[in-house]
Coordinates of C-alpha atoms in Angstrom, one line a residue:
M148 CA -16.3 16.3 -73.6
S149 CA -19.4 14.0 -72.2
E150 CA -20.1 14.4 -68.7
W151 CA -20.9 11.0 -66.8
I152 CA -22.9 10.6 -63.9
D153 CA -23.3 7.7 -61.7
I154 CA -26.9 7.1 -60.9
S155 CA -26.6 4.1 -59.1
V156 CA -27.5 3.3 -55.8
P157 CA -24.6 2.3 -53.4
L158 CA -25.0 -1.2 -52.0
H159 CA -24.5 -2.1 -48.3
T160 CA -25.9 -4.9 -46.0
G161 CA -29.5 -4.6 -45.0
M162 CA -30.8 -2.4 -48.0
A163 CA -33.9 -2.4 -49.2
H164 CA -34.4 -5.6 -51.5
W165 CA -37.6 -7.2 -53.0
P166 CA -39.6 -8.7 -50.6
G167 CA -39.1 -12.8 -50.5
D168 CA -35.4 -12.3 -52.2
P169 CA -32.6 -12.8 -49.3
E170 CA -31.1 -9.5 -47.5
P171 CA -28.0 -8.2 -48.8
V172 CA -25.0 -9.0 -47.2
I173 CA -21.7 -7.6 -47.7
E174 CA -18.6 -8.8 -45.7
R175 CA -15.1 -7.9 -45.6
L176 CA -13.2 -11.2 -45.4
A177 CA -9.8 -10.2 -45.9
D178 CA -8.5 -6.5 -45.2
M179 CA -4.9 -5.0 -46.2
E180 CA -5.2 -2.7 -43.2
Y181 CA -4.8 -5.3 -41.1
G182 CA -1.9 -7.7 -42.7
A183 CA -3.8 -9.5 -45.6
A184 CA -2.0 -9.4 -49.2
A185 CA -5.4 -8.4 -50.6
N186 CA -8.6 -7.2 -49.8
V187 CA -11.1 -9.7 -50.5
T188 CA -15.4 -9.0 -50.1
F189 CA -18.1 -11.8 -50.0
L190 CA -21.1 -10.4 -51.7
K191 CA -24.6 -11.9 -51.1
M192 CA -27.3 -10.6 -53.1
S193 CA -30.4 -11.0 -56.0
A194 CA -29.2 -9.7 -59.2
H195 CA -32.0 -7.4 -58.6
T196 CA -30.7 -5.8 -55.5
G197 CA -30.2 -1.9 -56.1
T198 CA -29.5 -0.4 -59.7
H199 CA -30.0 -3.1 -61.9
V200 CA -30.6 -4.0 -65.4
D201 CA -33.7 -6.4 -66.3
A202 CA -32.9 -8.3 -69.5
G203 CA -35.8 -9.9 -71.3
F204 CA -35.3 -13.1 -69.9
H205 CA -36.5 -12.0 -66.6
F206 CA -39.9 -12.1 -68.1
L207 CA -39.6 -13.8 -71.4
A208 CA -38.8 -17.6 -71.0
N209 CA -36.7 -17.1 -74.4
G210 CA -35.6 -13.8 -73.8
R211 CA -31.9 -12.5 -73.9
T212 CA -29.5 -12.3 -70.7
V213 CA -27.8 -9.5 -69.7
D214 CA -24.6 -11.2 -70.7
Q215 CA -25.5 -11.2 -74.4
F216 CA -26.2 -7.4 -74.8
P217 CA -23.1 -5.5 -75.7
L218 CA -21.6 -3.3 -72.9
E219 CA -22.2 -0.1 -75.1
V220 CA -26.1 -0.5 -75.0
G221 CA -25.9 0.2 -71.3
I222 CA -23.4 3.2 -71.2
G223 CA -23.1 6.5 -73.2
P224 CA -25.1 9.9 -73.7
A225 CA -28.9 9.2 -72.5
R226 CA -31.5 11.5 -72.1
V227 CA -33.7 12.0 -68.6
L228 CA -37.7 11.8 -69.0
D229 CA -39.2 13.1 -66.4
I230 CA -42.4 11.0 -65.7
G231 CA -43.9 12.7 -63.0
D232 CA -46.2 10.9 -60.9
A233 CA -48.0 8.6 -63.2
V234 CA -48.2 4.8 -61.8
S235 CA -47.6 3.5 -65.5
I236 CA -45.4 4.6 -67.9
G237 CA -47.5 4.1 -71.4
E238 CA -47.3 5.7 -74.9
G239 CA -48.6 8.7 -74.0
E240 CA -46.3 9.3 -71.4
L241 CA -43.2 8.7 -73.6
E242 CA -44.8 10.3 -77.4
T243 CA -44.4 13.9 -75.9
Y244 CA -40.9 13.7 -75.4
N245 CA -40.2 13.0 -79.4
L246 CA -37.6 10.3 -79.0
Q247 CA -35.4 9.2 -81.9
P248 CA -34.6 5.7 -82.9
A249 CA -32.1 4.0 -80.6
E250 CA -31.9 6.9 -78.3
R251 CA -31.2 5.7 -74.8
V252 CA -33.2 7.1 -72.0
L253 CA -33.5 7.0 -67.9
L254 CA -37.1 7.4 -66.9
K255 CA -37.0 9.5 -63.7
T256 CA -40.5 8.6 -61.9
R257 CA -41.9 9.3 -58.6
H258 CA -39.3 6.8 -56.9
S259 CA -36.7 9.1 -58.1
R260 CA -37.9 11.9 -55.6
K261 CA -37.0 9.7 -52.4
P262 CA -33.9 7.8 -50.7
W263 CA -35.8 4.4 -51.4
H264 CA -32.2 2.6 -50.8
D265 CA -32.4 3.0 -46.9
Q266 CA -36.3 2.1 -46.7
E267 CA -38.5 -0.8 -46.9
F268 CA -38.7 -1.8 -50.4
N269 CA -41.7 -0.2 -52.2
T270 CA -43.7 -3.0 -54.2
N271 CA -45.7 -0.4 -55.5
L272 CA -43.2 0.3 -58.8
V273 CA -43.7 2.7 -61.9
A274 CA -42.5 0.4 -64.7
L275 CA -43.2 0.6 -68.4
N276 CA -46.7 -0.9 -69.5
V277 CA -47.1 -3.0 -72.6
A278 CA -47.6 -0.1 -74.8
G279 CA -45.3 1.8 -73.3
A280 CA -42.5 -0.9 -74.3
K281 CA -43.9 -1.4 -77.6
Y282 CA -43.3 2.6 -78.1
L283 CA -39.8 2.8 -77.3

């Protein structure tokens, strides 16, 4: 049996968000605890708030959007690759892991070691560079 681990950052009003994007707001509009027929929550936030997936469309004018990917692409067994203190993730950081075709990977970076969700958004991102993306 597989072990499921939720690695998503809990969403909350005022959490860290990309500079210039709207501040996340989560507000209960109706609450069964106070007699409402249903719980209803209002959410206002960028799609890039908290844990999220950037599809090709985020950077490519003709790239695919998230809704065009099968759900199973983002769910299932994955390897966690500890990238350490690298400032950019390229082929050199990835090739030592002997990745297999279509293997799902999660990249653990220096940002994974601190609770960034309760701080100002750190724009000094660790990300795949072109060589790393091509390698994957």
